[in-house]
Short mmCIF file of C-alpha atoms in Angstrom, two decimals:
data_model
loop_
_atom_site.label_atom_id
_atom_site.label_comp_id
_atom_site.label_asym_id
_atom_site.label_seq_id
_atom_site.Cartn_x
_atom_site.Cartn_y
_atom_site.Cartn_z
CA MET I 25 31.85 9.60 15.70
CA LYS I 26 33.88 11.05 18.53
CA LYS I 27 36.59 13.56 17.54
CA GLN I 28 38.98 15.92 19.28
CA ILE I 29 37.52 19.40 19.76
CA PRO I 30 39.71 22.09 18.12
CA THR I 31 38.93 24.89 20.59
CA LYS I 32 38.30 25.63 24.26
CA LEU I 33 34.74 25.18 25.48
CA ARG I 34 32.83 26.72 28.34
CA LYS I 35 30.52 23.70 28.27
CA ALA I 36 31.68 20.22 27.26
CA GLU I 37 28.44 18.27 27.78
CA TYR I 38 24.92 18.93 26.47
CA THR I 39 21.59 17.27 27.19
CA PHE I 40 18.59 17.28 24.88
CA ASP I 41 14.91 16.81 25.47
CA ALA I 42 13.89 13.81 23.32
CA GLU I 43 10.98 15.84 21.90
CA TRP I 44 13.53 18.12 20.23
CA LEU I 45 15.18 15.07 18.66
CA GLU I 46 11.81 13.75 17.52
CA GLY I 47 11.36 16.90 15.50
CA MET I 48 14.52 15.95 13.59
CA LEU I 49 13.61 12.30 13.03
CA GLN I 50 9.84 12.21 12.53
CA ALA I 51 8.69 11.71 8.94
CA PRO I 52 5.88 13.92 7.59
CA LEU I 53 2.54 12.34 6.71
CA ASN I 54 0.80 14.73 4.35
CA VAL I 55 -1.11 12.46 2.01
CA PRO I 56 -4.52 13.29 0.50
CA VAL I 57 -7.40 11.32 1.98
CA MET I 58 -9.18 8.84 -0.28
CA LYS I 59 -12.88 8.32 0.33
CA PRO I 60 -14.07 4.70 0.68
CA TYR I 61 -14.55 2.98 -2.68
CA TYR I 62 -16.05 -0.39 -3.47
CA THR I 63 -16.52 -3.07 -6.10
CA GLU I 64 -18.34 -6.38 -6.41
CA ILE I 65 -16.48 -9.65 -6.83
CA LYS I 66 -18.02 -13.04 -7.65
CA ASN I 67 -16.13 -16.13 -6.48
CA LYS I 68 -16.09 -19.53 -8.19
CA GLU I 69 -19.20 -20.63 -6.31
CA GLY I 70 -21.10 -17.61 -7.58
CA ASN I 71 -21.19 -15.79 -4.26
CA ILE I 72 -20.96 -12.01 -4.53
CA PHE I 73 -18.62 -10.05 -2.26
CA GLN I 74 -19.06 -6.31 -1.92
CA VAL I 75 -15.47 -5.27 -1.25
CA LEU I 76 -14.92 -1.90 0.41
CA ILE I 77 -11.51 -0.27 0.23
CA ARG I 78 -10.64 2.52 2.63
CA PRO I 79 -7.69 3.94 4.59
CA ILE I 80 -6.78 2.15 7.79
CA LYS I 81 -7.80 3.89 11.02
CA ASP I 82 -5.32 4.59 13.81
CA GLU I 83 -7.09 2.25 16.21
CA GLU I 84 -6.91 -0.57 13.64
CA ILE I 85 -3.12 -0.52 13.30
CA ASP I 86 -2.34 -2.75 16.30
CA PRO I 87 -4.88 -5.47 15.43
CA VAL I 88 -3.59 -5.62 11.84
CA LEU I 89 0.02 -5.69 13.05
CA ASN I 90 -0.79 -8.68 15.25
CA PHE I 91 -2.45 -10.43 12.33
CA LEU I 92 0.50 -9.74 10.02
CA LYS I 93 2.75 -11.62 12.43
CA LEU I 94 1.08 -14.79 11.16
CA THR I 95 2.53 -14.22 7.69
CA LEU I 96 6.12 -14.34 8.91
CA ASP I 97 6.07 -18.14 9.06
CA ALA I 98 4.28 -18.60 5.73
CA GLU I 99 7.18 -19.91 3.65
CA TYR I 100 5.41 -20.05 0.32
CA ASP I 101 4.40 -17.60 -2.41
CA TYR I 102 6.68 -15.04 -0.72
CA TYR I 103 4.15 -14.26 1.99
CA ASP I 104 6.92 -14.28 4.59
CA ILE I 105 9.07 -11.54 3.04
CA VAL I 106 6.09 -9.48 1.92
CA GLY I 107 4.50 -9.87 5.35
CA ALA I 108 7.70 -8.81 7.09
CA ARG I 109 7.99 -5.73 4.94
CA VAL I 110 4.32 -4.78 5.30
CA PHE I 111 4.59 -5.23 9.07
CA ALA I 112 7.50 -2.78 9.12
CA GLU I 113 5.70 -0.34 6.82
CA LEU I 114 2.56 -0.33 8.96
CA LEU I 115 4.64 0.01 12.12
CA ALA I 116 6.37 2.97 10.42
CA ILE I 117 3.01 4.76 10.30
CA LYS I 118 2.52 4.23 14.02
CA ARG I 119 6.10 5.29 14.82
CA LYS I 120 6.06 8.09 12.19
CA ARG I 121 9.15 6.83 10.39
CA MET I 122 8.10 6.77 6.74
CA LYS I 123 7.40 9.85 4.63
CA ASP I 124 3.91 10.24 3.17
CA GLU I 125 2.74 6.63 3.38
CA TYR I 126 -0.82 5.53 2.65
CA PHE I 127 -2.29 2.20 3.76
CA PHE I 128 -5.60 0.83 2.46
CA ILE I 129 -7.54 -2.17 3.73
CA GLY I 130 -10.04 -4.27 1.77
CA LEU I 131 -13.13 -5.38 3.68
CA HIS I 132 -16.23 -7.51 3.22
CA GLU I 133 -18.81 -6.92 5.94
CA GLY I 134 -15.94 -5.80 8.16
CA LYS I 135 -13.73 -8.85 7.57
CA LEU I 136 -10.18 -8.06 6.48
CA LEU I 137 -9.64 -9.39 2.95
CA GLY I 138 -6.33 -7.71 2.16
CA ILE I 139 -4.15 -4.63 2.25
CA ALA I 140 -2.56 -2.26 -0.26
CA ASN I 141 0.02 0.39 0.63
CA GLY I 142 2.47 2.80 -0.91
CA ARG I 143 3.87 6.27 -0.50
CA LEU I 144 4.21 9.57 -2.29
CA MET I 145 7.84 9.97 -3.28
CA ASN I 146 7.20 13.48 -4.62
CA GLU I 147 4.50 15.47 -6.40
CA ASP I 148 4.81 13.41 -9.59
CA ILE I 149 5.71 9.85 -8.54
CA ASN I 150 3.68 7.42 -6.45
CA ILE I 151 5.54 4.39 -5.08
CA SER I 152 3.60 1.14 -4.83
CA LEU I 153 4.91 -0.86 -1.89
CA HIS I 154 2.81 -3.98 -1.35
CA THR I 155 -0.49 -5.70 -1.97
CA MET I 156 -1.57 -8.72 0.09
CA THR I 157 -4.78 -10.75 0.14
CA PHE I 158 -6.01 -13.06 2.90
CA GLU I 159 -9.17 -14.52 1.36
CA ARG I 160 -8.79 -17.16 -1.32
CA GLN I 161 -10.55 -17.41 -4.68
CA ILE I 162 -12.18 -13.98 -4.87
CA ASN I 163 -9.45 -12.05 -6.75
CA ALA I 164 -9.46 -9.16 -4.29
CA GLY I 165 -5.81 -8.46 -5.11
CA ALA I 166 -6.73 -7.00 -8.49
CA VAL I 167 -8.93 -4.25 -7.08
CA LEU I 168 -6.54 -3.58 -4.19
CA PHE I 169 -3.64 -3.02 -6.58
CA TYR I 170 -5.89 -0.96 -8.87
CA SER I 171 -6.95 1.22 -5.92
CA LYS I 172 -3.38 2.45 -5.50
CA ALA I 173 -3.16 3.51 -9.15
CA TRP I 174 -6.56 5.22 -8.82
CA TYR I 175 -5.30 7.04 -5.76
CA ALA I 176 -2.13 8.15 -7.55
CA PHE I 177 -3.81 9.55 -10.65
CA GLU I 178 -7.34 10.47 -9.61
CA ILE I 179 -6.78 11.71 -6.05
CA CYS I 180 -3.14 12.81 -5.91
CA ASN I 181 -2.99 13.96 -9.57
CA GLN I 182 0.45 12.40 -10.06
CA GLN I 183 2.20 11.53 -13.31
CA GLU I 184 3.64 8.06 -12.69
CA PHE I 185 2.94 5.01 -10.52
CA TRP I 186 6.01 2.84 -9.80
CA ALA I 187 5.71 -0.81 -8.80
CA THR I 188 7.98 -3.78 -8.24
CA PHE I 189 7.06 -7.38 -7.48
CA GLU I 190 8.37 -10.04 -5.09
CA SER I 191 5.95 -12.78 -6.16
CA TYR I 192 4.91 -14.25 -9.49
CA ASN I 193 1.25 -13.73 -8.60
CA GLY I 194 1.94 -10.06 -7.99
CA TRP I 195 3.70 -9.67 -11.32
CA VAL I 196 0.85 -11.38 -13.18
CA LEU I 197 -1.71 -9.27 -11.30
CA GLY I 198 -0.09 -5.90 -12.03
CA GLY I 199 2.87 -6.10 -14.37
CA LEU I 200 1.41 -8.48 -16.94
CA ARG I 201 -2.27 -7.58 -16.85
CA MET I 202 -1.61 -3.85 -16.92
CA ALA I 203 1.17 -4.36 -19.49
CA LEU I 204 3.51 -2.19 -17.45
CA PRO I 205 6.77 -1.14 -19.15
CA THR I 206 10.04 -1.01 -17.23
CA TYR I 207 12.82 1.49 -16.86
CA PRO I 208 16.35 0.27 -17.72
CA TRP I 209 17.86 -1.62 -14.79
CA PRO I 210 20.12 -1.09 -12.86
CA ASP I 211 20.26 2.56 -14.00
CA TYR I 212 16.80 3.00 -12.46
CA GLN I 213 15.86 1.08 -9.34
CA HIS I 214 12.75 0.78 -7.23
CA GLU I 215 13.37 1.88 -3.66
CA LEU I 216 11.98 -1.44 -2.41
CA GLY I 217 15.14 -3.56 -2.52
CA GLY I 218 16.58 -2.09 -5.70
CA ALA I 219 14.38 -4.21 -7.98
CA LYS I 220 13.20 -3.35 -11.48
CA ILE I 221 10.75 -0.49 -11.83
CA TYR I 222 7.48 -1.31 -13.57
CA TYR I 223 5.71 1.97 -14.18
CA LEU I 224 2.29 3.19 -15.19
CA SER I 225 2.16 6.61 -16.85
CA ARG I 226 -0.79 8.98 -16.68
CA LYS I 227 -1.27 8.56 -20.44
CA GLN I 228 -1.47 4.76 -20.18
CA TRP I 229 -3.76 5.05 -17.17
CA GLU I 230 -6.19 7.38 -18.91
CA GLU I 231 -6.17 5.65 -22.30
CA GLU I 232 -6.13 1.99 -21.26
CA VAL I 233 -6.08 0.99 -17.63
CA ARG I 234 -8.62 3.15 -15.78
CA ASP I 235 -11.70 2.04 -17.73
CA GLN I 236 -10.58 -1.41 -18.91
CA TYR I 237 -8.43 -3.18 -16.32
CA LEU I 238 -11.09 -4.19 -13.79
CA GLN I 239 -13.52 -5.04 -16.58
CA GLN I 240 -11.00 -7.40 -18.16
CA VAL I 241 -9.78 -8.99 -14.93
CA MET I 242 -13.02 -9.37 -12.96
CA ARG I 243 -15.80 -7.57 -14.85
CA GLY I 244 -15.82 -5.13 -11.98
CA PHE I 245 -16.09 -1.42 -11.28
CA PHE I 246 -14.63 1.07 -8.81
CA LYS I 247 -17.09 3.52 -7.31
CA GLU I 248 -17.47 5.69 -4.23
CA ALA I 249 -19.08 3.60 -1.52
CA PRO I 250 -22.61 4.41 -0.32
CA GLU I 251 -23.15 5.21 3.35
CA ASP I 252 -24.85 1.92 4.18
CA LEU I 253 -21.87 -0.06 2.87
CA ILE I 254 -19.45 2.15 4.78
CA LYS I 255 -21.39 1.49 7.99
CA LYS I 256 -21.34 -2.28 7.34
CA ASN I 257 -17.56 -2.11 7.29
CA GLU I 258 -17.09 0.40 10.08
CA LYS I 259 -15.91 -2.22 12.58
CA LEU I 260 -12.84 -4.18 11.48
CA ILE I 261 -12.96 -7.96 11.91
CA VAL I 262 -9.48 -9.48 11.87
CA PRO I 263 -9.36 -13.21 11.02
CA GLU I 264 -8.17 -15.52 13.77
CA LYS I 265 -6.01 -17.55 11.40
CA LEU I 266 -4.25 -17.02 8.10
CA GLU I 267 -5.93 -18.64 5.10
CA ILE I 268 -3.87 -18.08 1.98
#
């Protein structure tokens, strides 16, 4: 806001190199790297999908952004609002405008099945942002959501994992099936829209969720991916149309 200057000046106008301003505005990205992990999922027809989950690569950001544009017109199951927010969160990585964000993609033989992202609020708290799936009837959302909790506790060594949910499917997937307690609202609010905080503590993770959740939901596992599976998913294949 412009205000009257209370003294005489030798110089009344200043110019700045934009690179100096970028140093003020750019958000740090100092998140630990998670190695590729995988699980096996069987669909209703009995077909087995080896689902690889790994961090998105820089060169994959633009293709995924273009694909996410398709979700903006999907006016059901909250895909439109979730898609809009995920688009902005992925763009924030490219533009360096969100602190310590991580962004995982789920793949089967290179095909994009879904995404899972979040950020490190501080040393102790991991913020779950969104989970989206683009392949029907294989329950990939469960392992994608689980991967963020794994990352928080097993890789980042944090104490709590905070989630909130826009959709009923998301709440069933994480809140109900992990039996997540909540903090009192509105005293405590999730940074994503001020919604209720559903949290997973390290104690609950270690005693209940880590070894039981995937077994109960999909009789699955979560293991470091072998090299041959990593190579099968090295090249990202983005679907031409949205099938949700």
